[in-house]
C-alpha cells in the first residue's frame, strides 16, 4: 500500500505540514520514531533482496564474532555463511545510507540558500520518504543492470551516459584529465533486449519521481513557492556536476 501510494500520489506520500512538528515534545518524539522505523524498513527492503541475490557477498578474512556464531547455531546456519551474509547486507545498506545523507545535505542547503527552510526536520521527513522508495528504486535498477548478463547493453548505455557527462564537465574546465578506465562508448540501442528496455524505462521513471518528490517536499514540507521548489530541484540536478568539478580541482591541486 505504501509503495503504491508513493507512485500514485507522491505529494500525499511525502507531504507533512510544518504544524505537525510544532506540537509538544511527546508528539515529535513519536514522529521521530516513526520516521526512523520507516527509514530502517526502506533500507531492509532495498538491501535484503540484493544480499540474497549475492550482491556484495565476498569471502571475509575475519572470523565471525561469538554472538554471530551463537545466532547461527540457533538458526541452524553455518556461522561463516551468516557472517558473510551480514557483511554483504551492511555493505549494500551503506550505499542507500550515504545516498540519503547526500540528498539531505544538497536539499537542505538548497532550501536554506533559497530562504524557504522550515527547519531540518522537514527536510529529514522528505528525505526519509524520498530515499525509502525512489532512491532505492534507482539503486535497485542500477544494480540489476550491473549483475544481469542479459541486459548488458542497457548497462553499457547507462555507463556511457555517465561517462559522457563526466567528460563534458571535465571539458568545461579545460583540464587535461581522462577517466580511469577510459570513456565508455554508448552501444547501439537496437541491441537492447525487452528486459533492458524495461529497466531503462524504470530507471527514467524512478529518476523523474525522485526529482518530483524533491519538488513536492519543498512545496509542502517547507511551504516553498514554485520557483523555490524548482530551484531546489535544479540544485539537486547540478550537484553531480559540482561534485565532478570538485574532484577535478582536487586532482589538479594534488598533482601540481
Short mmCIF file of C-alpha atoms in Angstrom, two decimals:
data_model
loop_
_atom_site.label_atom_id
_atom_site.label_comp_id
_atom_site.label_asym_id
_atom_site.label_seq_id
_atom_site.Cartn_x
_atom_site.Cartn_y
_atom_site.Cartn_z
CA UNK A 1 0.00 0.00 0.00
CA UNK A 2 2.79 2.43 0.93
CA UNK A 3 4.72 1.81 -2.30
CA UNK A 4 1.54 2.12 -4.38
CA UNK A 5 0.76 5.40 -2.66
CA UNK A 6 4.31 6.63 -3.34
CA UNK A 7 3.86 6.19 -7.10
CA UNK A 8 0.15 7.01 -7.36
CA UNK A 9 0.24 10.17 -5.22
CA UNK A 10 3.82 11.26 -4.41
CA UNK A 11 2.70 14.60 -2.99
CA UNK A 12 0.46 12.94 -0.40
CA UNK A 13 3.15 10.31 0.25
CA UNK A 14 5.91 12.72 1.28
CA UNK A 15 3.80 15.67 2.47
CA UNK A 16 3.74 16.79 6.08
CA UNK A 17 2.64 20.25 7.16
CA UNK A 18 5.05 22.25 9.31
CA UNK A 19 2.49 22.48 12.10
CA UNK A 20 2.91 18.75 12.69
CA UNK A 21 6.40 19.45 14.06
CA UNK A 22 5.27 22.37 16.20
CA UNK A 23 3.31 20.18 18.62
CA UNK A 24 4.55 19.01 22.01
CA UNK A 25 7.76 17.08 22.57
CA UNK A 26 5.93 13.78 23.05
CA UNK A 27 4.33 14.02 19.61
CA UNK A 28 7.63 14.96 17.96
CA UNK A 29 9.36 12.03 19.67
CA UNK A 30 6.67 9.66 18.35
CA UNK A 31 7.07 11.18 14.89
CA UNK A 32 10.84 10.71 15.04
CA UNK A 33 10.43 7.04 16.00
CA UNK A 34 8.02 6.57 13.11
CA UNK A 35 10.44 8.17 10.65
CA UNK A 36 13.33 6.04 11.91
CA UNK A 37 11.19 2.91 11.57
CA UNK A 38 10.20 3.82 8.03
CA UNK A 39 13.81 4.57 7.12
CA UNK A 40 15.06 1.26 8.51
CA UNK A 41 12.26 -0.56 6.68
CA UNK A 42 13.29 1.11 3.43
CA UNK A 43 16.91 0.04 3.93
CA UNK A 44 15.88 -3.55 4.66
CA UNK A 45 13.54 -3.75 1.66
CA UNK A 46 16.34 -2.41 -0.54
CA UNK A 47 19.31 -4.35 0.85
CA UNK A 48 17.78 -7.74 1.64
CA UNK A 49 16.91 -8.77 -1.95
CA UNK A 50 20.31 -7.59 -3.18
CA UNK A 51 22.07 -9.58 -0.48
CA UNK A 52 20.07 -12.72 -1.23
CA UNK A 53 20.98 -12.25 -4.91
CA UNK A 54 24.66 -12.34 -3.95
CA UNK A 55 25.45 -8.65 -4.41
CA UNK A 56 28.21 -7.57 -2.04
CA UNK A 57 28.93 -11.12 -0.90
CA UNK A 58 32.63 -11.91 -0.76
CA UNK A 59 35.00 -14.05 1.23
CA UNK A 60 35.72 -12.43 4.58
CA UNK A 61 39.12 -12.61 6.19
CA UNK A 62 37.98 -12.15 9.77
CA UNK A 63 36.30 -14.80 11.86
CA UNK A 64 32.68 -14.22 12.89
CA UNK A 65 32.03 -12.71 16.31
CA UNK A 66 30.87 -15.10 19.06
CA UNK A 67 27.39 -13.57 19.03
CA UNK A 68 27.14 -14.36 15.31
CA UNK A 69 28.26 -17.94 15.94
CA UNK A 70 25.61 -18.29 18.65
CA UNK A 71 22.93 -16.83 16.41
CA UNK A 72 23.94 -19.10 13.52
CA UNK A 73 23.80 -22.15 15.80
CA UNK A 74 20.33 -21.16 16.98
CA UNK A 75 19.09 -20.61 13.42
CA UNK A 76 20.78 -23.73 12.09
CA UNK A 77 23.09 -21.77 9.77
CA UNK A 78 26.79 -22.18 9.10
CA UNK A 79 28.50 -19.34 11.05
CA UNK A 80 30.76 -18.32 8.14
CA UNK A 81 27.79 -18.06 5.76
CA UNK A 82 25.79 -15.94 8.20
CA UNK A 83 28.82 -13.70 8.81
CA UNK A 84 29.33 -13.20 5.06
CA UNK A 85 25.60 -12.50 4.63
CA UNK A 86 25.61 -9.87 7.40
CA UNK A 87 28.67 -8.12 5.98
CA UNK A 88 27.16 -8.10 2.48
CA UNK A 89 23.89 -6.71 3.91
CA UNK A 90 25.82 -3.95 5.69
CA UNK A 91 27.76 -3.09 2.51
CA UNK A 92 24.57 -2.90 0.46
CA UNK A 93 22.89 -0.75 3.12
CA UNK A 94 25.76 1.74 3.14
CA UNK A 95 25.02 2.82 -0.44
CA UNK A 96 21.47 3.89 0.45
CA UNK A 97 22.55 5.48 3.73
CA UNK A 98 25.28 7.54 2.04
CA UNK A 99 22.85 8.49 -0.73
CA UNK A 100 20.33 9.61 1.89
CA UNK A 101 22.90 11.80 3.63
CA UNK A 102 23.96 13.40 0.34
CA UNK A 103 20.35 14.09 -0.66
CA UNK A 104 19.70 15.67 2.74
CA UNK A 105 22.79 17.89 2.53
CA UNK A 106 22.04 19.06 -1.02
CA UNK A 107 18.31 19.59 -0.46
CA UNK A 108 18.66 21.39 2.86
CA UNK A 109 21.46 23.58 1.52
CA UNK A 110 19.13 24.50 -1.34
CA UNK A 111 16.17 25.48 0.86
CA UNK A 112 18.48 27.49 3.13
CA UNK A 113 20.03 29.36 0.19
CA UNK A 114 16.56 29.96 -1.24
CA UNK A 115 15.35 31.19 2.18
CA UNK A 116 12.40 28.86 2.35
CA UNK A 117 13.57 26.46 5.06
CA UNK A 118 11.16 25.43 7.81
CA UNK A 119 13.88 23.59 9.65
CA UNK A 120 15.90 20.39 9.24
CA UNK A 121 13.09 18.12 10.48
CA UNK A 122 11.04 18.94 7.40
CA UNK A 123 13.97 18.03 5.17
CA UNK A 124 14.61 14.84 7.15
CA UNK A 125 10.96 13.91 6.71
CA UNK A 126 11.19 14.45 2.96
CA UNK A 127 14.48 12.60 2.57
CA UNK A 128 13.30 9.57 4.56
CA UNK A 129 10.30 9.15 2.27
CA UNK A 130 12.21 10.01 -0.90
CA UNK A 131 15.11 7.63 -0.31
CA UNK A 132 12.92 4.85 1.06
CA UNK A 133 11.21 4.34 -2.29
CA UNK A 134 12.51 6.46 -5.17
CA UNK A 135 16.26 6.44 -4.49
CA UNK A 136 16.07 2.77 -3.52
CA UNK A 137 14.29 2.07 -6.83
CA UNK A 138 17.04 3.89 -8.77
CA UNK A 139 19.79 1.97 -6.98
CA UNK A 140 17.96 -1.35 -7.44
CA UNK A 141 17.65 -0.85 -11.19
CA UNK A 142 21.32 0.14 -11.49
CA UNK A 143 22.37 -2.92 -9.50
CA UNK A 144 20.19 -5.16 -11.67
CA UNK A 145 21.75 -3.71 -14.81
CA UNK A 146 25.23 -4.41 -13.46
CA UNK A 147 24.68 -8.06 -12.46
CA UNK A 148 22.28 -9.48 -15.09
CA UNK A 149 24.08 -10.60 -18.26
CA UNK A 150 21.00 -10.35 -20.49
CA UNK A 151 20.80 -6.56 -20.00
CA UNK A 152 24.47 -5.79 -20.62
CA UNK A 153 23.66 -3.39 -23.47
CA UNK A 154 21.34 -1.37 -21.22
CA UNK A 155 24.06 -1.29 -18.58
CA UNK A 156 26.57 -0.01 -21.13
CA UNK A 157 24.13 2.72 -22.17
CA UNK A 158 23.83 3.93 -18.56
CA UNK A 159 27.60 3.79 -18.08
CA UNK A 160 28.12 5.56 -21.42
CA UNK A 161 25.78 8.41 -20.47
CA UNK A 162 27.57 8.81 -17.13
CA UNK A 163 30.94 8.76 -18.91
CA UNK A 164 29.85 11.42 -21.41
CA UNK A 165 28.54 13.60 -18.59
CA UNK A 166 31.82 13.43 -16.68
CA UNK A 167 33.81 14.09 -19.88
CA UNK A 168 31.60 17.12 -20.62
CA UNK A 169 32.09 18.60 -17.15
CA UNK A 170 35.85 17.98 -17.27
CA UNK A 171 35.94 19.57 -20.74
CA UNK A 172 34.36 22.75 -19.34
CA UNK A 173 37.32 23.16 -17.01
CA UNK A 174 39.88 22.74 -19.80
CA UNK A 175 41.78 20.25 -17.63
CA UNK A 176 43.78 17.54 -19.41
CA UNK A 177 42.30 14.62 -17.50
CA UNK A 178 40.96 11.23 -18.56
CA UNK A 179 38.55 8.90 -16.87
CA UNK A 180 40.09 5.95 -15.07
CA UNK A 181 39.42 3.06 -17.44
CA UNK A 182 38.70 5.37 -20.38
CA UNK A 183 35.44 6.65 -21.80
CA UNK A 184 32.59 4.15 -22.18
CA UNK A 185 31.07 4.18 -25.68
CA UNK A 186 27.28 4.12 -25.85
CA UNK A 187 26.24 1.00 -27.81
CA UNK A 188 23.54 0.88 -30.48
CA UNK A 189 20.14 0.86 -28.80
CA UNK A 190 18.79 -1.62 -31.38
CA UNK A 191 20.67 -4.35 -29.50
CA UNK A 192 18.59 -3.78 -26.37
CA UNK A 193 16.62 -6.74 -25.05
CA UNK A 194 12.99 -6.26 -23.91
CA UNK A 195 14.14 -6.58 -20.29
CA UNK A 196 16.87 -4.00 -20.93
CA UNK A 197 14.32 -1.55 -22.35
CA UNK A 198 12.02 -2.15 -19.39
CA UNK A 199 14.81 -1.48 -16.89
CA UNK A 200 15.87 1.72 -18.68
CA UNK A 201 12.27 2.96 -18.65
CA UNK A 202 12.02 2.02 -14.97
CA UNK A 203 15.22 3.94 -14.26
CA UNK A 204 13.98 7.07 -16.05
CA UNK A 205 10.60 6.91 -14.32
CA UNK A 206 12.25 6.47 -10.91
CA UNK A 207 14.53 9.47 -11.54
CA UNK A 208 11.53 11.62 -12.53
CA UNK A 209 9.60 10.54 -9.42
CA UNK A 210 12.69 11.27 -7.31
CA UNK A 211 13.00 14.82 -8.67
CA UNK A 212 9.25 15.45 -8.43
CA UNK A 213 9.26 14.28 -4.81
CA UNK A 214 12.02 16.79 -4.03
CA UNK A 215 9.86 19.47 -5.66
CA UNK A 216 6.80 18.46 -3.62
CA UNK A 217 8.88 18.22 -0.46
CA UNK A 218 9.89 21.86 -0.79
CA UNK A 219 6.37 22.94 -1.75
CA UNK A 220 4.56 21.09 1.06
CA UNK A 221 7.04 20.48 3.86
CA UNK A 222 8.85 23.82 3.56
CA UNK A 223 5.86 25.83 2.28
CA UNK A 224 8.03 26.96 -0.62
CA UNK A 225 6.92 28.71 -3.78
CA UNK A 226 7.03 27.04 -7.18
CA UNK A 227 10.20 28.94 -8.06
CA UNK A 228 11.87 27.88 -4.80
CA UNK A 229 10.89 24.26 -5.38
CA UNK A 230 12.20 24.37 -8.95
CA UNK A 231 15.38 25.98 -7.65
CA UNK A 232 15.89 23.16 -5.16
CA UNK A 233 15.34 20.55 -7.90
CA UNK A 234 17.83 22.39 -10.11
CA UNK A 235 20.33 22.40 -7.27
CA UNK A 236 19.90 18.63 -6.86
CA UNK A 237 20.32 18.09 -10.61
CA UNK A 238 23.52 20.14 -10.89
CA UNK A 239 25.05 18.75 -7.69
CA UNK A 240 26.73 15.84 -9.55
CA UNK A 241 28.42 18.40 -11.81
CA UNK A 242 29.63 20.27 -8.73
CA UNK A 243 30.99 17.01 -7.36
CA UNK A 244 32.88 16.34 -10.61
CA UNK A 245 34.24 19.89 -10.62
CA UNK A 246 35.41 19.45 -7.04
CA UNK A 247 37.09 16.16 -7.96
CA UNK A 248 38.84 17.83 -10.92
CA UNK A 249 40.06 20.68 -8.70
CA UNK A 250 41.28 18.21 -6.08
CA UNK A 251 43.13 16.18 -8.72
CA UNK A 252 44.77 19.30 -10.19
CA UNK A 253 45.87 20.57 -6.77
CA UNK A 254 47.23 17.21 -5.60
CA UNK A 255 49.10 16.62 -8.89
CA UNK A 256 50.63 20.11 -9.08
#
